[in-house]
Structures are given as C-alpha cells and as structure tokens.
Coordinates of C-alpha atoms and ligand atoms in Angstrom, one line a residue:
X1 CA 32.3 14.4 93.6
X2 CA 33.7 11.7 91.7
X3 CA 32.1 7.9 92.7
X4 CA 34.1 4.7 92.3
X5 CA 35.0 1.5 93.7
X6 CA 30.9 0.5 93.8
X7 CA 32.8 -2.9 94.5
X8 CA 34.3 -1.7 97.3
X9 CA 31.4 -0.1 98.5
X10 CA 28.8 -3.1 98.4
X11 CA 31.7 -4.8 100.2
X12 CA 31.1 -2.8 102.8
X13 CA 27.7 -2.8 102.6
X14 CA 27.8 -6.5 103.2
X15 CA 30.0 -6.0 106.0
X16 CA 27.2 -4.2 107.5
X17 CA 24.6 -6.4 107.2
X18 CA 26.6 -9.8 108.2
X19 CA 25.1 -11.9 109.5
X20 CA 26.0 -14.2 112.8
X21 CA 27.9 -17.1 112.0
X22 CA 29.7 -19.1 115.0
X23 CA 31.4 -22.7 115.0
X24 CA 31.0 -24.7 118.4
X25 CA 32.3 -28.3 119.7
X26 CA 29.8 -31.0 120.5
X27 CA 28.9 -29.5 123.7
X28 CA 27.8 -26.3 122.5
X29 CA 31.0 -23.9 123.5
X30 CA 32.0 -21.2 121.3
X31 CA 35.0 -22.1 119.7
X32 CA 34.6 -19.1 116.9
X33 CA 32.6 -16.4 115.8
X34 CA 32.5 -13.3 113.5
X35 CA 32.0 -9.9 114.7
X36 CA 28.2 -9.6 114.4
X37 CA 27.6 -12.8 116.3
X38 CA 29.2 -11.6 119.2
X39 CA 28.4 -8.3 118.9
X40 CA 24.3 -9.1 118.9
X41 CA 24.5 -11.6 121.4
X42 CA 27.6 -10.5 124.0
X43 CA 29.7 -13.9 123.8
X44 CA 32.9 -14.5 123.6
X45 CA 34.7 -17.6 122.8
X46 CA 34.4 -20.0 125.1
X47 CA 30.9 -19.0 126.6
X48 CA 28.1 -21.8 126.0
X49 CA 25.6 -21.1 123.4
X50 CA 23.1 -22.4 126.3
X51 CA 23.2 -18.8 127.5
X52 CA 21.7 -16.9 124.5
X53 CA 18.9 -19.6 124.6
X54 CA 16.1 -18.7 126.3
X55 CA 15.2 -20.7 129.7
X56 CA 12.4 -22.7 127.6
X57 CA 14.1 -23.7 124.5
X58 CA 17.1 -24.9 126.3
X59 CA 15.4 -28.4 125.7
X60 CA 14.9 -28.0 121.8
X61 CA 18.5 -26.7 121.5
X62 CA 19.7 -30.1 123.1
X63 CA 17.7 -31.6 120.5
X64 CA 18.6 -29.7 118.0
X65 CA 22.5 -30.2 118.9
X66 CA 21.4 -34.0 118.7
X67 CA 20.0 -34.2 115.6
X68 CA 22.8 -31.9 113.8
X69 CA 25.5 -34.2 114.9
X70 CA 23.0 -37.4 113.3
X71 CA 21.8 -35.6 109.9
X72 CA 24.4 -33.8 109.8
X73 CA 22.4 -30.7 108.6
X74 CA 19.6 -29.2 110.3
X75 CA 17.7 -26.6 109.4
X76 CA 15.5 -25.5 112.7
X77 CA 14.2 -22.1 114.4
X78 CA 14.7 -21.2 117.9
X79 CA 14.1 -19.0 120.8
X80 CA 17.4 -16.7 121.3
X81 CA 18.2 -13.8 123.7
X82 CA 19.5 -10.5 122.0
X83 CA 21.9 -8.2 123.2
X84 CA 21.2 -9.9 126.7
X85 CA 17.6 -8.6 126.8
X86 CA 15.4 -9.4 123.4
X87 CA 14.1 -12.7 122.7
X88 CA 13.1 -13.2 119.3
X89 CA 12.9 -16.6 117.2
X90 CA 15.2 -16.9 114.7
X91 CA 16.1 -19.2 111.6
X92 CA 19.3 -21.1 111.8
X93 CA 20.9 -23.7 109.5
X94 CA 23.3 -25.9 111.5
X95 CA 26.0 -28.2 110.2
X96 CA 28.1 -30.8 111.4
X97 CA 31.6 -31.3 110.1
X98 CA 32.8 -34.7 110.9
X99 CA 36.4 -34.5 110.3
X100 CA 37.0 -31.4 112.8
X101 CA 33.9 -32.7 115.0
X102 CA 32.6 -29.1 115.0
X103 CA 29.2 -27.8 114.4
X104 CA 28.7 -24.4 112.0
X105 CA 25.8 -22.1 113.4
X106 CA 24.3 -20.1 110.4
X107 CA 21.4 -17.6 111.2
X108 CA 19.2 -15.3 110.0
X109 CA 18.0 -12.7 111.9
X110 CA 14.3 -11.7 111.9
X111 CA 13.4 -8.6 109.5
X112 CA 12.5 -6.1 112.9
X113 CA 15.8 -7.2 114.9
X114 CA 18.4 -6.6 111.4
X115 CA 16.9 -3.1 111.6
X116 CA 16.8 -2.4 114.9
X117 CA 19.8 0.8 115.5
X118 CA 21.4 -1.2 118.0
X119 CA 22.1 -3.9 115.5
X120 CA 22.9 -2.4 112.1
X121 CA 24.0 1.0 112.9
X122 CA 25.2 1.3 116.7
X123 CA 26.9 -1.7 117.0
X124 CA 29.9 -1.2 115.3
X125 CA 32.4 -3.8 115.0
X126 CA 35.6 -2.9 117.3
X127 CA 38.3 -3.8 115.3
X128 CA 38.1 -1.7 112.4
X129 CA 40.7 -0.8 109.8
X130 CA 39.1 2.6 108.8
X131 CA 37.2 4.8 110.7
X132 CA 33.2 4.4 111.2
X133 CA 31.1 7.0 112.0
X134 CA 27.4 6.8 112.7
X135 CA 25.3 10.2 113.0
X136 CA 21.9 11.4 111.9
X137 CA 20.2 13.8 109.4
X138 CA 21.1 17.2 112.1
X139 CA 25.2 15.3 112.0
X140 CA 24.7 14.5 115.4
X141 CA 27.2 11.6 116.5
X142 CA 25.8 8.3 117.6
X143 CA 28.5 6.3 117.1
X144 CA 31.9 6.2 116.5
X145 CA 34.4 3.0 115.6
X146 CA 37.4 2.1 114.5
X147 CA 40.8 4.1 114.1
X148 CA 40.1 7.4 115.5
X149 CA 43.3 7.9 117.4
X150 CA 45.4 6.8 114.3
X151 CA 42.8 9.4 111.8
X152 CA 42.3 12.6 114.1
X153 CA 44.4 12.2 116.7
X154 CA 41.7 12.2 119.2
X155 CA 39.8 9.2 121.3
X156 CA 36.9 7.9 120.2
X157 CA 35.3 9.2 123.4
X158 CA 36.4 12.8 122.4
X159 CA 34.9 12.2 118.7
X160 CA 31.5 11.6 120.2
X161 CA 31.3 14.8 121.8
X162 CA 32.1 16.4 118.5
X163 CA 29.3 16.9 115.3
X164 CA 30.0 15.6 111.9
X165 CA 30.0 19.9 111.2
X166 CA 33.1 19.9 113.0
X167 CA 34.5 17.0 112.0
X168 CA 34.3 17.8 108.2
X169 CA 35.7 21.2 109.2
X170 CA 38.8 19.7 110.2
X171 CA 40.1 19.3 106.7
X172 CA 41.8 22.3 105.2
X173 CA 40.2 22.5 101.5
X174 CA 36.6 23.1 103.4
X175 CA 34.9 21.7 99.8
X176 CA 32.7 19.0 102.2
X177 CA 30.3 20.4 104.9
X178 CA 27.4 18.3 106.4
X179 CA 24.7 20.0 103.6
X180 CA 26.7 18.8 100.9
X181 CA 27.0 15.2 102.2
X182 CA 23.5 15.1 102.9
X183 CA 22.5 16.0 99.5
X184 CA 24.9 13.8 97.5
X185 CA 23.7 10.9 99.3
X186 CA 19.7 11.5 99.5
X187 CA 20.1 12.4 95.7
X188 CA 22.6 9.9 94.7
X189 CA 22.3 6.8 97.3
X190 CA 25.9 7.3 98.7
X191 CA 28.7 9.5 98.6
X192 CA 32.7 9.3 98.0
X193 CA 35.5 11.9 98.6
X194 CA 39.2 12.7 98.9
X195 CA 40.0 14.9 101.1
X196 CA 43.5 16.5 102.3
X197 CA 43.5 16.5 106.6
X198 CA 47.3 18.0 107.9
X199 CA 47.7 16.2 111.3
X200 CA 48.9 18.5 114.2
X201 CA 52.8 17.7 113.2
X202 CA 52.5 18.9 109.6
X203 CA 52.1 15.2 108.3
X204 CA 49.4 15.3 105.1
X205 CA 47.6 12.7 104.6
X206 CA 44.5 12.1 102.2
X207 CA 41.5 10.5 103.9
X208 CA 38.5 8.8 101.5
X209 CA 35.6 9.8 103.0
X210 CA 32.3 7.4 101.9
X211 CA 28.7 7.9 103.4
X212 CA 25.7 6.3 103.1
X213 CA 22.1 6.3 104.9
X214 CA 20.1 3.6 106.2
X215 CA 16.4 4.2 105.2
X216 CA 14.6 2.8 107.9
X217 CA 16.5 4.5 111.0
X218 CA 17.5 7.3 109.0
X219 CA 20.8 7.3 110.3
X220 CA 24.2 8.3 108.1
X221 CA 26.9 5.6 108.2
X222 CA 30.4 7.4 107.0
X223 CA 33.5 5.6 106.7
X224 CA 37.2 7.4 106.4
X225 CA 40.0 5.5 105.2
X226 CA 43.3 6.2 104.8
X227 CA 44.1 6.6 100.9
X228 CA 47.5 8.9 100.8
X229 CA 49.6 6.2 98.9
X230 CA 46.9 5.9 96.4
X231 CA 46.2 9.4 96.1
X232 CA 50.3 10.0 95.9
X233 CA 50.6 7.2 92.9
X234 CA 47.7 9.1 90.9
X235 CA 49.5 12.9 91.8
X236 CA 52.5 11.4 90.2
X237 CA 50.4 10.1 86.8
X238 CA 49.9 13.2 86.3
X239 CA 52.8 14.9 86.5
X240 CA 54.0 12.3 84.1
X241 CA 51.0 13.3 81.7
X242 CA 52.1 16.7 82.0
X243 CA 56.3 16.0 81.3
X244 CA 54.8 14.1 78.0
X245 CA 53.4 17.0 77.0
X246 CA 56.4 19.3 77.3
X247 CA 58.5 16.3 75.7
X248 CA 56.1 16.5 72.6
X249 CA 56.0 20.3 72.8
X250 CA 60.1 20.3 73.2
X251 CA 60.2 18.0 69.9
X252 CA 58.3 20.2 67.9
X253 CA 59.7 23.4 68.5
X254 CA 63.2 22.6 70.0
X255 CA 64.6 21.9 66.4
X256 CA 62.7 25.1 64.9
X257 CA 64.3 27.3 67.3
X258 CA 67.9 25.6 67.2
X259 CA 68.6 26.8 63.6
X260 CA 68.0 30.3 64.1
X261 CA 69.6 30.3 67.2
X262 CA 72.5 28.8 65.4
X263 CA 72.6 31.8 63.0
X264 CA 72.3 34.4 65.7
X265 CA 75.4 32.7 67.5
X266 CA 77.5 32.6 64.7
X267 CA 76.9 36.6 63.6
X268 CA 77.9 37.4 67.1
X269 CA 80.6 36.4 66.8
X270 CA 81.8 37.3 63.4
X271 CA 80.2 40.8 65.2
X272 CA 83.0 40.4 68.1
X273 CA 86.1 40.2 65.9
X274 CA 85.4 44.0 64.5
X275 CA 83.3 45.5 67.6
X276 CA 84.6 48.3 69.9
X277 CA 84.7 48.5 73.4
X278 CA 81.5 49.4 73.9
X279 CA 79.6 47.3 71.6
X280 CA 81.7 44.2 72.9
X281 CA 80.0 44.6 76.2
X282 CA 76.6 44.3 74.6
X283 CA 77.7 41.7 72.5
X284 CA 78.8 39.5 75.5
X285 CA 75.6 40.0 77.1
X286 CA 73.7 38.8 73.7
X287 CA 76.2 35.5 73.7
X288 CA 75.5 34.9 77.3
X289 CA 71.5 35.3 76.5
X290 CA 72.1 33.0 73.9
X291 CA 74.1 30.4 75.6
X292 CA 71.1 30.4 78.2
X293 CA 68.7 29.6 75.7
X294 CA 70.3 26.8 73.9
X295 CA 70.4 25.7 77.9
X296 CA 66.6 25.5 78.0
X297 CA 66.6 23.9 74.8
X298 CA 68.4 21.3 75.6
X299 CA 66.4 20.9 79.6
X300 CA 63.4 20.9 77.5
X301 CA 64.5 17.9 75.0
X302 CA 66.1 15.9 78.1
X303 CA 62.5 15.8 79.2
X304 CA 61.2 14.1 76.0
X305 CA 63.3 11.5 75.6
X306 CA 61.9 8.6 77.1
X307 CA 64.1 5.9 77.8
X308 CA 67.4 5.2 79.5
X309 CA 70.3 5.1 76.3
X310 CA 73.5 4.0 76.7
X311 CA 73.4 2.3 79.7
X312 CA 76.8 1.6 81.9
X313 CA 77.1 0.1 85.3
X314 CA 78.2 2.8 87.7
X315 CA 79.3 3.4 91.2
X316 CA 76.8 5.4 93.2
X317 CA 79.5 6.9 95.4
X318 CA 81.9 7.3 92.7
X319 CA 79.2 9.0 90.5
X320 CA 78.4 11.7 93.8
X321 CA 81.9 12.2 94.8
X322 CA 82.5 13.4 90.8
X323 CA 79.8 15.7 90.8
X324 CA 80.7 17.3 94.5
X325 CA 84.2 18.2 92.8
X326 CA 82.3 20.0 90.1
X327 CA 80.5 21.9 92.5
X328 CA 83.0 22.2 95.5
X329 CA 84.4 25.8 94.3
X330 CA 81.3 27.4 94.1
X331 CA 80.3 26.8 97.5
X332 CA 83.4 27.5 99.2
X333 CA 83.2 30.5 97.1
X334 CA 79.8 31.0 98.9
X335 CA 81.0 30.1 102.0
X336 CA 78.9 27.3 102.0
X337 CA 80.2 23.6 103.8
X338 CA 79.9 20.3 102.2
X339 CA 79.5 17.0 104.3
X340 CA 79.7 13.9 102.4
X341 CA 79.2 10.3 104.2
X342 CA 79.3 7.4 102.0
X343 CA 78.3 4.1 102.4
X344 CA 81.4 2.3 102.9
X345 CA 80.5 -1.6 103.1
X346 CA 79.6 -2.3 100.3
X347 CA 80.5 -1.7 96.8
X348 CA 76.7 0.0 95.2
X349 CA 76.5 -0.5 91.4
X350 CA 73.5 0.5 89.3
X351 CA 72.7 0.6 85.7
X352 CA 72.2 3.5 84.3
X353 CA 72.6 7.0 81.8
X354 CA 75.9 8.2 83.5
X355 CA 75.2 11.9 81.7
X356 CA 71.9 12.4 82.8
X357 CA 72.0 10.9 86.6
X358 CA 75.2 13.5 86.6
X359 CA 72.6 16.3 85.6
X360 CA 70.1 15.2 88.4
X361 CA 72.9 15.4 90.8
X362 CA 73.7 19.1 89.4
X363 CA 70.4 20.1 89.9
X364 CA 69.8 18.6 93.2
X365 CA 73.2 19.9 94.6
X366 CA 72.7 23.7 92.4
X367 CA 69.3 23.8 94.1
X368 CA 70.3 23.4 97.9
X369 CA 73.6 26.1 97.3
X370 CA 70.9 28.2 96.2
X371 CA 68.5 28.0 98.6
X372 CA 71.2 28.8 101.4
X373 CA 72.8 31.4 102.6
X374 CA 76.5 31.8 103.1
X375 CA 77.2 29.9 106.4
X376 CA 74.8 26.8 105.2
X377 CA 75.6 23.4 104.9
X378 CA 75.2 20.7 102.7
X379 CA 75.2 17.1 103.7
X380 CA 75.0 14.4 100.6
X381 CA 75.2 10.5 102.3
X382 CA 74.4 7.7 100.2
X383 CA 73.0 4.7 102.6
X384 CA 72.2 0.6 101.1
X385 CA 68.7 -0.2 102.3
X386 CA 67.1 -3.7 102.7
X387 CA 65.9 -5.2 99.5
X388 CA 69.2 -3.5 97.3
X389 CA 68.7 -0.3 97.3
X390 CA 70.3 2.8 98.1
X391 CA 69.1 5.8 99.6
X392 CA 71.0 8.8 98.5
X393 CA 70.1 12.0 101.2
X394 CA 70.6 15.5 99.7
X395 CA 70.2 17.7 103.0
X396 CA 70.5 21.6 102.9
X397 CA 70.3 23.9 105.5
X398 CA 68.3 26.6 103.5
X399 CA 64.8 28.2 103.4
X400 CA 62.7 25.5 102.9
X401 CA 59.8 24.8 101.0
X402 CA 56.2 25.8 102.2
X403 CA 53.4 23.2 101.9
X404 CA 51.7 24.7 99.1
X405 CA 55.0 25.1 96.6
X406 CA 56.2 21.5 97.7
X407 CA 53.0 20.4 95.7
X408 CA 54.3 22.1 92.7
X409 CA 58.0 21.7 93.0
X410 CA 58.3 18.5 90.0
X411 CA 56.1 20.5 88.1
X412 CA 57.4 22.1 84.3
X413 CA 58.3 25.4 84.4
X414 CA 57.4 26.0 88.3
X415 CA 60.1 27.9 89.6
X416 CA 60.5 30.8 92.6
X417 CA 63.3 32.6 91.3
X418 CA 63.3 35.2 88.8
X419 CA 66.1 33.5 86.5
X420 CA 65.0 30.2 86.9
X421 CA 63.6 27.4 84.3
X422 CA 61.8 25.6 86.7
X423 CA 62.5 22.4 84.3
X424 CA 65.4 21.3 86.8
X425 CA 63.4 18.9 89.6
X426 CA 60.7 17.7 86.3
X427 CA 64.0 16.7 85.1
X428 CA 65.2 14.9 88.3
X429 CA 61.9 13.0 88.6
X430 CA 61.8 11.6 85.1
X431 CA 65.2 10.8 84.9
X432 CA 65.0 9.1 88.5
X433 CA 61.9 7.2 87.2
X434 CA 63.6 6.3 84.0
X435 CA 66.0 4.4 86.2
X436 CA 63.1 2.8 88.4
X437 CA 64.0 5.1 91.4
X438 CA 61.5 7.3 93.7
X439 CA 62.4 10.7 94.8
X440 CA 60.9 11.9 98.0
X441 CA 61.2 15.2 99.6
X442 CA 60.5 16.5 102.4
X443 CA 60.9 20.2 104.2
X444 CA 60.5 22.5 106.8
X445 CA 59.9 26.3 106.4
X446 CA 63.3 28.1 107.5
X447 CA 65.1 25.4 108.3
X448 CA 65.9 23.3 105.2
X449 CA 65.2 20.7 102.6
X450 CA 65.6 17.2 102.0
X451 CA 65.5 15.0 98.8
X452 CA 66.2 11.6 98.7
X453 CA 66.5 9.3 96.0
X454 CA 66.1 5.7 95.8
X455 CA 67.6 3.8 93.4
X456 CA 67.8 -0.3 93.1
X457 CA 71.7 -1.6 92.7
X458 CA 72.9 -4.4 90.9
X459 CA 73.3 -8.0 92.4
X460 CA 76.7 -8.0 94.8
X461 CA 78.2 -10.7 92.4
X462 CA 78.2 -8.5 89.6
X463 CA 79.7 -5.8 91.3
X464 CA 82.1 -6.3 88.5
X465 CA 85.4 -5.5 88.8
X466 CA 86.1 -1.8 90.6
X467 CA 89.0 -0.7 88.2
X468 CA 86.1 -1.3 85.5
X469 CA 83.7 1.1 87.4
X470 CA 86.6 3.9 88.2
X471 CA 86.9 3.9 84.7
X472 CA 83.4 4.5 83.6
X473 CA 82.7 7.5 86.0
X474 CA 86.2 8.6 84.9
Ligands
ATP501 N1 66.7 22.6 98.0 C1 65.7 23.5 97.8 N2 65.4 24.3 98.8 C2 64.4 25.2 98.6 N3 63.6 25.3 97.5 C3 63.9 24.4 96.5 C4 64.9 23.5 96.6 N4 64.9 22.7 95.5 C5 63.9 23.2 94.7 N5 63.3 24.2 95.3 C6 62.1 25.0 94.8 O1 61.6 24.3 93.7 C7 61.6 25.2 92.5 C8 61.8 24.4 91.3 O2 63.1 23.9 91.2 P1 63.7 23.6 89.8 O3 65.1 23.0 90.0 O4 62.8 22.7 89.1 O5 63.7 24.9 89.1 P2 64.6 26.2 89.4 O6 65.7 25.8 90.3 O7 63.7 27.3 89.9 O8 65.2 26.6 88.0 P3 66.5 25.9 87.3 O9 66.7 24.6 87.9 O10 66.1 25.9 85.9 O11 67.6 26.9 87.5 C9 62.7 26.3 92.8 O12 62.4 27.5 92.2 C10 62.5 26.4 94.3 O13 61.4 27.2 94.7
MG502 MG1 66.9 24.1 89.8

C-alpha cells in the first residue's frame, strides 16, 4: 500500500493531541475555544471558567485572573475539573492582550489525563470534515465521528453497531480487510489507502482510508476522506502517459507503413482497369481494406501531434450544426431522430483546430448512432455556463456503458465492437484537452449515454464579427 502525505498525516496527528486553548473577557466568560477545550471540560461559550475550577481553587483563579491582567503573562498551575468529574492540576500559561482586553488560556494537560481513552481517542471532535473512526485490535467500534451520513450513507448511530470487518467489506475491490490494516500499521506505524466505495445510487467515489494506533490504549484511530477529484486528476495522468506512447509509437511506424501502403493502392488500381468481373469484386474489397487502414493511420498520428495548429475562432453552434448535416442521412437512414437545442443568447466563440474538433464531433455523434437501435434518439444541446464556458450535451438513447468498460472507454485501442479502432474517444479526450476542455460521461446500463464537453469561449467583445465566423466554419 502506497504511503504519502506524512505532512498530512502529522497534521493530523497534531489535531489529535491539541491541546485546550480558550480566550475569555476580564470576568472569566468564554468568549472562544477550540474543540479539545470544550470537548475535555463540557463548556460552551459563554459559560464561566469558574465552573471547571474546583470549589477550593476558585480563590487562586481570582488571583490568578488578577495578576494576568497586571503582568500581563502568568504562568501558574491550577486545580481543574475534567469532563465534569476528574480533578487533576494542570499547567497553564495565561496572557493578557490589552488592545482587545481579553485573556488567552494555554494549557497543558497532565501526562495520565492526555492518555486517558476518553480524551485522545473517544472524544472526537464533532465537526469533522472526514470521517473518524475509533475501534480496537478485534475492529470493534468505540467511536465514530464526523461525516458518516455524507460517506456510507448511514447514521453514525448505525455505524457503531457495525465492526470495522464490515465496514472495510463495503468497498467493492475487497483488497483491505481488518488483518491487513492491522499489520501495515503494527509493522509500519500507520497505514494509507484508496479505495473505490459505489454508494447505493451508482455514484463512485474513491475514499482515502488512513489508520493509525495509539500505543498506550491500544486503540486504532482511522480516518476516510473523500479523495475522488484527486484520484480522477491522477486516472487522467495516465491516460495521457499512455496517448504519448501511442503518439511516439504512431510516429515511428505510421510513416513505414504509409509507403507500402501507397504501393499496394496504386497496383490495385492499375489491377482494376484490366480485371474481370469476378476479380473486381475482390479487388474492391482489397481497396476498401486499404482505405480503412490508411484510416487508422491517420487516428493514430492525430493522437501524436501535440498541440493545437492553425488556430481560428469558431462558432460552437455553427461548428455542431455543420457536423449534424454530415451525419443527418445516416440516421434517418437508421431511423434514428436527431434533437438539437442550441444556446440562443449568446453568440459562443472559441479558439480552436476547426478539423479536428469536427473529428471529435464525428466520433461522439458516430458513437451514439451506433450504440442505438433504429427508433433511438439523439439529443446534441450546447448550453453557456457561468465563468464562459459552454457545455455541449451529446445524449443517446442506446445501450449504455457498464461500470467497468466506462473505466476504459478513453483508453487506446479499447473498443466493444468487432470493427472498431477503439482510437475514436482517446482521440476526443486529447483533442478536447488540447483545447483546455473536460469531457465527462456518464451512463446507465440499457438506457443510454451521455458525454459532455466543456470548452472555455472567447470574451463577448471579441465575438468578432458573425459574417467572419459563418465564413470560417463554411
Ligand atoms: N455513446 C456510446 N454508447 C455506448 N457505448 C459507447 C458510446 N461511446 C463509446 N462507447 C464505447 O466505447 C468504446 C470505445 O469507443 P471509441 O470511439 O474509442 O472506439 P470504437 O467506437 O469502438 O471504434 P472507432 O471509433 O474506431 O470506430 C466503444 O467500443 C463502445 O464500447
Ligand atoms: Mg468510435
């Protein structure tokens, strides 16, 4: 299991062992605290620090109060009640701030109290932005804070009547069971995973999970935090490691392969002019077999070239409207509907490679007429969003993508049908990020796909001049 973000980690380390700090007027009320101050002694602003002070000190904190308001700093022990019950004496550093007229209440807690469990592992702090869970060696729950509703869909209240077993066995992959935690962390000090959970509406998200143990109550402290747009961002690294590869492996043998290809084309044809009947068929099919290759040939190079050439300003709706003509016949061929909806209120301009953002359109639109069947619809709308963008939704009514394949869909040469390339959507994606868009897709099994691509537009005021635009997407 792969360890990083130590800095993160001792953060929240230190989180776990903060101590109480608390800032109160001159007559001892609690005008602010942090979470362990209130959580160890069970105040809340406004309550007066003379009732965490035990009946017989009550005179030394007067004095002490006094004499931090005269020095200015005091450092002083005192006789404190704990979590409503335990007294113990504790060192405090007080100081006085005389522009704000406020006192600061530093302390630090006695060695047996910082290590009881009800301090540093039951009490967890209630507003958390992750979720905590405390359990021991056998995974039995102790504890549970923070954002369980949000991360399991459950109460915290249902959480506690689970085990840590059960909890780990809610994620899919199964690679993390209790005997695996416990080992990474006795061996190692602390643990750190990803792991994929799929909430009951089919939403994935990827969870970190860290753990570590407290030595002296033997307890396990694990904290889950939300970490899909992180884990998204490095799924999409890759992918872009692996198009460079098939760019550099396009370069090297696209222009190898060209030249004989070149031959073969030009023989069949001189072969045509003289064939019979017969052979003509066959030749047709070799032509057609060619064509198709110098097709792959040239998907492959698209791929490795790595910048945006030739770049025009373009309408959006003018550039989909142009490629829906293209592909109108074949799906009323098909019997297949198109629904366009355009933005209409304002003119959307971006810059970019008219030839190739025509070619992720192709692909996008060729993908959804062949994932329906005759009867489906297609519905392309293009949509500004805040910020200057625009949000261009390609919606078909086909078979969907399961789960697993939607992983692999931008990936070279994945493909589900028997005469595809499977270079079309790795296409889409780099072209899209060429351009500084984001694709997104998302899908439901039997019912249909979406794709949408966001793209940022060009300022308003240089919405140059329409007839300008007409003319460049012709
Ligand atoms: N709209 C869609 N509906 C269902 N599946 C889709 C859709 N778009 C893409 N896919 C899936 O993603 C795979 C990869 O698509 P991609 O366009 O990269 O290659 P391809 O369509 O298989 O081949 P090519 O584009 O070269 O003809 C497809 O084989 C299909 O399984
Ligand atoms: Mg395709």
């Amino acid at each position: 299991m792969k360890k990083s973000n130590t800095e993160e980690d001792l953060q929240f380390f230190l989180n776990a062992i903060e101590k109480p700090i608390a800032v109160i007027n001159l007559q001892g009320i609690l005008l602010k605290a942090n979470q362990t101050f209130t959580d160890v002694f069970g105040v809340n602003e406004e309550d007066c620090i003379e009732q965490i002070v035990t009946g017989q000190s009550l005179e030394t904190w007067k004095n002490i109060l006094q004499r931090t308001i005269h020095e200015k700093k005091v450092n002083c022990e005192l006789q404190m009640v704990f979590f409503k019950v335990e007294t113990y004496t504790v060192d405090m550093s007080l100081r006085f701030d005389e522009t704000t007229e406020k006192v600061i209440i530093y302390m630090y807690l006695p060695y047996e109290l910082m290590h009881l469990p009800q301090y540093n592992m039951n009490n967890l702090p209630t507003k958390l932005e992750e979720l905590m869970i405390i359990c021991d060696a056998n995974g039995r729950i102790q504890n549970v804070g923070g954002l369980a509703r949000k991360y399991f869909s459950q109460s915290k209240e249902k959480l506690l009547q689970y085990s840590v077993e059960q909890i780990l066995s809610l994620f899919p992959e199964h690679s993390l069971d209790l005997e695996v935690l416990r080992r990474e962390v006795d061996e190692m000090g602390y643990m750190e995973t990803v792991q994929k959970y799929i909430h009951a509406t089919g939403h994935v998200r990827y969870y970190k999970i860290a753990a570590i143990k407290d030595h002296i109550t033997n307890l396990y402290l694990i904290k889950i935090k939300d970490q899909t747009k992180e884990t998204i961002v490095q799924q999409q690294l890759a992918h872009k490691d692996s198009l460079l590869e098939v760019g550099q492996l396009a370069a090297s043998v696209a222009h190898e392969i060209r030249n004989p290809i070149t031959t073969l084309k030009g023989f069949t044809q001189l072969l045509k002019v003289t064939a019979e009947e017969e052979t003509l068929k066959y030749l047709n099919v070799i032509e057609d077999e060619i064509h198709r290759m110098e097709e792959i040939l040239s998907e492959m190079l698209n791929l490795s070239k790595p910048t945006v050439r030739n770049k025009k300003i373009i309408s959006v709706n003018g550039l989909i409207k142009n490629i829906v003509r293209i592909i109108h016949p074949k799906a009323t061929l098909e019997n297949k509907k198109i629904i366009q909806n355009y933005e209409r209120n304002f003119e959307m301009c971006l810059v970019g490679e008219e030839g190739r953002l025509k070619q992720v359109f192709l692909n996008l639109l060729k993908n959804s007429l062949e994932s329906m069947h005759p009867g489906g619809t297609l519905s392309i709308f293009t949509q500004k969003c805040e910020g200057n963008f625009v949000n261009i939704i390609i919606k078909d009514t086909g078979k969907g993508i399961d789960e697993q394949n939607l992983n692999q869909i931008f990936m070279p040469y994945f493909t589900t049908r028997p005469d595809g390339t499977g270079l079309g959507l790795p296409f889409v994606l780099k072209t899209v990020e060429d351009h500084e868009g984001t694709v997104s897709v998302s899908s439901e099994v039997g019912k249909g796909t979406s794709f949408i691509l966001t793209f940022p537009l060009i300022e308003q005021n240089y919405a140059i001049h329409k007839e300008t635009v007409k003319e460049i997407v012709g």
